[in-house]
C-alpha cells in the first residue's frame, strides 16, 4: 500500500507537470515557470449587478456584522465566529452558538469570501447574499427568527437612518427588511480582502518577496497537483471533493444534494491566510498546518511528503498571508 501511494503521488506530479507545460520539477532556483499558475488577489471581488457596492451599504453591513441584538440571546453576532483578531474565524474546532451549543463544523474565515463561487462547507448557497441570513436563523448559531431580528433593528432610529442612507431609492413600505440586511452584510464582507501577500508581491515582480524555502514549497505545491483545486485568486476552485477527514462522519454536500457522489464531499477551502485560520478541516480536529498538509497529500494525492517537503510547503502557506483589512469595530446604537 505504501509503495502504491508513493507511485500514485509521483504519477500525479509527472502528469501535472506535462499538462501544465513544465519541463520537470526543479529546485535549481528557476521558478518563473510557476508564475502563470497563480493569480494575484485583486483589491475587490466581482460585484453583482443587483447589489452595488456603496460606502453607506458597507457601513451598514459592518454595524450588522458586529450587532449581537439580532441573535436570540442578544450576545452573539457574526463577529463571534468570525473574529477580526483571529483571522476572521474563531480558532476553535467547531463553532459555539446559542445557549452554548456546539455546531457540526469548523467556522471558515470570511476573508476574501467575495471571491468564492459557493458558500458554506457544503455549498448550500451560491453567494454572500444567500449566505448572510442563514446564521441568524440557524437554531445552533444565532437562533433568531428573521422577523424578530428586523423588529429589533427597527427599535433604533439610528438604524432606520442608516438603512435609508444605504437604500435611498427604495420606495417600499419598510426599508428595514431582510433583503436589505442580506445585501448590506454581503457588501461589507466583499471589502474583507487581503492583498499583497508575499506570493502576490512575488507574482508582480518582487523577487525577494518570498524566501527560497517558500519558493521550493510553491514548486512542490504546483508539481504535486495541489493547484488543480487550490487555484484562482482565492486559491479555491469553489468545487466539492470527497475526503474522509480523520474523526469526521459528516456527509458534507450529500446532505444538500442527496447525490451519492457528493457523500463526504466538501468545498475546497481557501488557502489565503491559512496560517492564521487553524484548526483545520470541516470538523476542526486537525490542529497544525503541517498535519493538514500531510493529510491532504495522503488523502487527495496518494502522496507521503517527506519532513523536508512538509516544511517547505508549510513555508509557502505562510507566504499566502496578506494584509488584513483595516476595520474599526463600530460603537453600536
Coordinates of C-alpha atoms in Angstrom, one line a residue:
X1 CA 0.0 0.0 0.0
X2 CA 2.8 2.4 0.9
X3 CA 4.5 1.8 -2.5
X4 CA 1.2 2.2 -4.3
X5 CA 0.6 5.5 -2.7
X6 CA 4.1 6.8 -3.4
X7 CA 3.8 5.7 -7.0
X8 CA 0.4 7.4 -7.3
X9 CA 1.9 10.6 -6.0
X10 CA 4.7 10.5 -8.5
X11 CA 2.3 9.9 -11.3
X12 CA 0.2 12.9 -10.3
X13 CA 3.3 15.0 -10.1
X14 CA 4.5 13.9 -13.5
X15 CA 1.1 14.3 -15.2
X16 CA 0.6 17.7 -13.7
X17 CA 4.0 18.9 -15.0
X18 CA 3.2 17.6 -18.5
X19 CA -0.3 19.1 -18.5
X20 CA 0.9 22.5 -17.4
X21 CA 3.8 22.5 -19.8
X22 CA 6.5 22.2 -17.2
X23 CA 9.8 20.6 -18.1
X24 CA 10.1 18.8 -14.8
X25 CA 10.1 19.6 -11.1
X26 CA 13.2 21.6 -10.3
X27 CA 14.6 23.4 -7.3
X28 CA 17.5 25.0 -9.0
X29 CA 16.2 28.5 -8.5
X30 CA 14.2 28.8 -11.8
X31 CA 10.7 29.5 -10.5
X32 CA 9.4 31.7 -13.3
X33 CA 7.5 28.8 -14.8
X34 CA 5.2 28.9 -11.8
X35 CA 4.1 32.5 -12.2
X36 CA 1.3 31.7 -14.6
X37 CA -0.1 29.1 -12.3
X38 CA -1.2 31.6 -9.6
X39 CA -3.1 34.9 -9.6
X40 CA -2.6 38.0 -7.5
X41 CA -5.6 38.9 -5.4
X42 CA -7.4 41.9 -6.8
X43 CA -8.4 44.7 -4.4
X44 CA -12.1 43.8 -4.7
X45 CA -14.1 40.7 -5.9
X46 CA -16.8 40.8 -8.6
X47 CA -19.7 43.0 -7.6
X48 CA -23.2 41.7 -8.5
X49 CA -25.3 43.9 -10.7
X50 CA -28.2 43.9 -8.2
X51 CA -26.1 44.9 -5.2
X52 CA -23.8 47.9 -6.0
X53 CA -21.0 48.5 -3.5
X54 CA -21.5 51.8 -1.8
X55 CA -19.9 53.3 1.3
X56 CA -23.3 53.6 3.0
X57 CA -24.2 50.0 2.4
X58 CA -20.7 48.8 3.6
X59 CA -21.0 50.9 6.7
X60 CA -24.5 49.4 7.5
X61 CA -23.2 45.9 6.8
X62 CA -20.3 46.5 9.3
X63 CA -22.7 47.5 12.0
X64 CA -24.9 44.5 11.4
X65 CA -21.9 42.2 11.3
X66 CA -21.0 43.2 14.9
X67 CA -24.6 43.5 16.1
X68 CA -25.4 40.9 18.8
X69 CA -29.0 42.0 19.3
X70 CA -30.1 40.2 16.1
X71 CA -29.4 37.0 17.9
X72 CA -31.9 35.4 20.3
X73 CA -29.7 35.7 23.3
X74 CA -28.6 39.2 22.4
X75 CA -24.9 38.3 22.8
X76 CA -23.9 36.5 19.6
X77 CA -23.0 38.3 16.4
X78 CA -21.4 37.4 13.1
X79 CA -18.1 38.5 14.6
X80 CA -18.5 35.9 17.4
X81 CA -17.4 33.2 15.0
X82 CA -15.6 35.5 12.6
X83 CA -13.4 37.4 14.9
X84 CA -11.1 40.1 13.3
X85 CA -8.4 39.3 15.8
X86 CA -8.4 35.6 14.9
X87 CA -8.1 35.7 11.1
X88 CA -11.9 36.4 10.9
X89 CA -12.5 32.9 12.2
X90 CA -12.6 31.6 15.8
X91 CA -9.7 29.2 16.2
X92 CA -11.8 26.5 17.9
X93 CA -12.6 23.1 16.4
X94 CA -16.3 23.8 15.9
X95 CA -18.4 26.9 16.4
X96 CA -20.1 27.5 19.7
X97 CA -23.5 29.3 19.3
X98 CA -26.8 29.8 21.0
X99 CA -27.0 28.5 24.6
X100 CA -23.6 27.0 24.3
X101 CA -24.5 24.6 21.5
X102 CA -21.6 23.3 19.5
X103 CA -22.0 23.2 15.8
X104 CA -21.1 20.3 13.4
X105 CA -18.4 22.2 11.5
X106 CA -15.4 24.4 11.9
X107 CA -16.0 28.2 11.2
X108 CA -14.4 29.2 7.9
X109 CA -12.9 32.6 7.6
X110 CA -14.9 35.3 5.8
X111 CA -11.7 36.9 4.4
X112 CA -11.8 37.1 0.6
X113 CA -15.2 35.3 0.7
X114 CA -16.5 37.5 -2.1
X115 CA -14.3 35.6 -4.5
X116 CA -15.9 32.3 -3.6
X117 CA -18.5 30.8 -6.1
X118 CA -20.1 28.7 -3.3
X119 CA -20.6 29.4 0.4
X120 CA -20.5 27.2 3.4
X121 CA -18.6 23.9 3.6
X122 CA -21.4 22.2 1.7
X123 CA -22.1 24.9 -0.8
X124 CA -25.7 25.3 0.0
X125 CA -25.7 28.9 -1.0
X126 CA -24.1 30.4 -4.1
X127 CA -23.3 33.9 -3.0
X128 CA -22.8 36.1 0.0
X129 CA -26.3 37.5 -0.2
X130 CA -27.7 34.0 0.1
X131 CA -25.3 33.1 2.9
X132 CA -25.9 36.2 5.0
X133 CA -29.2 35.3 6.6
X134 CA -28.5 31.7 7.4
X135 CA -26.6 32.0 10.6
X136 CA -29.1 34.5 12.0
X137 CA -31.9 31.9 11.7
X138 CA -29.9 28.8 12.5
X139 CA -31.0 27.2 15.8
X140 CA -27.5 26.3 16.7
X141 CA -26.0 29.7 15.8
X142 CA -27.9 32.9 16.4
X143 CA -31.3 31.3 16.7
X144 CA -33.3 34.4 15.8
X145 CA -36.4 34.4 13.5
X146 CA -35.8 37.0 10.8
X147 CA -39.0 38.9 11.6
X148 CA -37.8 39.4 15.2
X149 CA -34.4 40.5 14.0
X150 CA -36.0 43.1 11.8
X151 CA -38.2 44.3 14.7
X152 CA -35.2 44.7 16.9
X153 CA -33.4 46.8 14.3
X154 CA -36.5 49.0 13.9
X155 CA -36.3 49.9 17.6
X156 CA -33.3 52.1 16.8
X157 CA -33.8 55.3 14.9
X158 CA -30.1 55.2 14.1
X159 CA -30.5 52.0 12.2
X160 CA -33.5 53.3 10.3
X161 CA -31.4 56.3 9.2
X162 CA -28.6 54.0 8.1
X163 CA -31.0 51.9 6.0
X164 CA -32.4 55.0 4.4
X165 CA -28.9 56.2 3.6
X166 CA -27.9 52.8 2.2
X167 CA -31.0 52.4 0.0
X168 CA -32.0 55.9 -1.0
X169 CA -34.0 54.8 -4.0
X170 CA -36.2 52.3 -2.1
X171 CA -39.8 53.2 -2.4
X172 CA -41.4 50.3 -0.5
X173 CA -43.2 50.3 2.9
X174 CA -40.3 49.2 5.1
X175 CA -36.7 50.0 4.2
X176 CA -35.5 47.8 7.1
X177 CA -36.1 44.4 5.6
X178 CA -34.3 41.0 5.2
X179 CA -33.3 41.7 1.6
X180 CA -31.5 44.9 2.6
X181 CA -29.9 43.2 5.6
X182 CA -28.5 40.4 3.4
X183 CA -27.2 42.9 0.8
X184 CA -25.6 45.1 3.4
X185 CA -23.9 42.2 5.1
X186 CA -22.7 40.9 1.8
X187 CA -21.4 44.3 0.8
X188 CA -19.3 44.6 4.0
X189 CA -17.9 41.1 3.5
X190 CA -16.8 41.9 0.0
X191 CA -14.4 44.5 1.5
X192 CA -12.7 42.0 3.7
X193 CA -9.9 41.2 1.4
X194 CA -6.2 40.5 2.0
X195 CA -4.0 41.5 -1.0
X196 CA -0.2 42.0 -1.0
X197 CA 0.8 38.7 0.4
X198 CA 4.4 37.5 -0.2
X199 CA 3.1 35.4 -3.1
X200 CA 1.2 38.4 -4.6
X201 CA 4.3 40.6 -4.4
X202 CA 6.4 37.9 -6.0
X203 CA 3.9 37.4 -8.8
X204 CA 4.1 41.0 -9.8
X205 CA 7.9 41.1 -9.9
X206 CA 9.3 41.4 -6.3
X207 CA 11.9 38.6 -6.5
X208 CA 12.8 39.0 -2.8
X209 CA 9.2 38.8 -1.5
X210 CA 9.4 35.0 -1.0
X211 CA 12.2 33.1 0.6
X212 CA 14.0 30.3 -1.2
X213 CA 12.2 27.8 1.1
X214 CA 8.8 29.3 0.2
X215 CA 9.6 29.1 -3.5
X216 CA 10.6 25.4 -3.1
X217 CA 7.3 24.9 -1.3
X218 CA 5.5 26.6 -4.1
X219 CA 7.1 24.3 -6.6
X220 CA 6.1 21.2 -4.6
X221 CA 2.6 22.6 -4.3
X222 CA 2.3 23.0 -8.0
X223 CA 4.2 19.9 -9.2
X224 CA 2.1 17.6 -7.0
X225 CA -1.2 18.9 -8.4
X226 CA -2.5 21.0 -5.5
X227 CA -3.2 23.8 -8.0
X228 CA -5.8 21.7 -9.6
X229 CA -8.2 22.5 -6.7
X230 CA -6.5 25.4 -5.0
X231 CA -6.4 27.9 -7.9
X232 CA -7.7 31.3 -8.9
X233 CA -7.2 34.5 -6.8
X234 CA -8.6 33.0 -3.6
X235 CA -6.8 29.6 -4.1
X236 CA -10.0 27.6 -4.2
X237 CA -12.0 26.3 -7.2
X238 CA -15.2 26.5 -5.1
X239 CA -16.0 23.0 -6.1
X240 CA -16.6 19.9 -4.0
X241 CA -14.3 17.0 -3.4
X242 CA -14.6 13.8 -1.4
X243 CA -12.3 13.4 1.5
X244 CA -12.6 11.2 4.6
X245 CA -11.3 13.5 7.2
X246 CA -9.9 11.7 10.3
X247 CA -12.6 11.7 13.0
X248 CA -15.4 13.0 10.8
X249 CA -18.6 11.2 9.9
X250 CA -20.1 14.4 8.3
X251 CA -21.6 13.5 4.9
X252 CA -21.0 17.0 3.6
X253 CA -22.5 18.1 0.3
X254 CA -24.6 14.9 0.2
X255 CA -26.9 16.4 2.8
X256 CA -27.6 19.2 0.3
X257 CA -27.9 17.3 -3.0
X258 CA -28.7 13.7 -2.0
X259 CA -26.3 12.6 -4.7
X260 CA -24.2 9.6 -3.7
X261 CA -21.2 11.1 -5.5
X262 CA -21.4 14.0 -3.0
X263 CA -21.2 11.9 0.1
X264 CA -18.3 13.2 2.2
X265 CA -17.6 15.9 -0.3
X266 CA -16.7 19.4 0.9
X267 CA -15.9 22.7 -0.7
X268 CA -12.3 23.4 -1.4
X269 CA -11.3 25.8 1.4
X270 CA -9.3 28.9 0.5
X271 CA -5.7 28.8 1.3
X272 CA -5.4 32.6 1.6
X273 CA -4.3 33.4 5.2
X274 CA -4.4 29.6 6.0
X275 CA -1.6 30.0 8.6
X276 CA -3.9 32.2 10.7
X277 CA -7.1 30.2 10.5
X278 CA -6.3 27.0 12.4
X279 CA -7.6 24.4 13.3
X280 CA -8.3 22.8 10.0
X281 CA -10.7 20.5 8.1
X282 CA -14.5 20.6 8.3
X283 CA -14.5 19.2 11.8
X284 CA -11.6 21.4 13.1
X285 CA -9.8 18.4 14.5
X286 CA -6.6 19.0 12.6
X287 CA -4.6 21.3 14.9
X288 CA -1.5 22.2 12.8
X289 CA -0.8 23.3 9.3
X290 CA 1.8 20.7 8.8
X291 CA -0.6 17.9 9.8
X292 CA -3.2 19.3 7.4
X293 CA -0.7 19.3 4.5
X294 CA 0.2 15.7 5.4
X295 CA -3.4 14.6 5.4
X296 CA -4.2 16.3 2.1
X297 CA -1.2 14.8 0.5
X298 CA -2.2 11.3 1.6
X299 CA -6.0 11.6 1.1
X300 CA -6.2 13.7 -2.1
X301 CA -2.9 12.9 -3.9
X302 CA -1.9 9.5 -2.5
X303 CA 1.5 11.0 -1.6
X304 CA 3.5 10.8 1.6
X305 CA 5.5 14.0 1.7
X306 CA 8.9 13.8 3.5
X307 CA 9.5 16.0 6.5
X308 CA 11.6 18.4 4.4
X309 CA 8.8 18.7 1.8
X310 CA 6.2 19.3 4.5
X311 CA 8.3 22.1 6.0
X312 CA 8.8 23.7 2.5
X313 CA 5.1 23.5 1.7
X314 CA 4.2 24.9 5.1
X315 CA 6.6 27.8 4.5
X316 CA 4.8 28.5 1.2
X317 CA 1.5 28.5 3.1
X318 CA 2.8 31.4 5.2
X319 CA 3.6 33.3 2.0
X320 CA -0.2 33.4 1.5
X321 CA -0.9 35.7 4.4
X322 CA -1.9 39.0 3.1
X323 CA -2.6 42.5 4.5
X324 CA -5.5 42.4 6.9
X325 CA -8.5 44.7 6.2
X326 CA -8.5 47.9 8.3
X327 CA -11.8 47.7 10.1
X328 CA -12.7 49.8 13.1
X329 CA -15.2 48.0 15.3
X330 CA -18.3 50.3 15.5
X331 CA -19.9 51.8 18.5
X332 CA -23.4 50.3 18.2
X333 CA -26.5 52.4 18.9

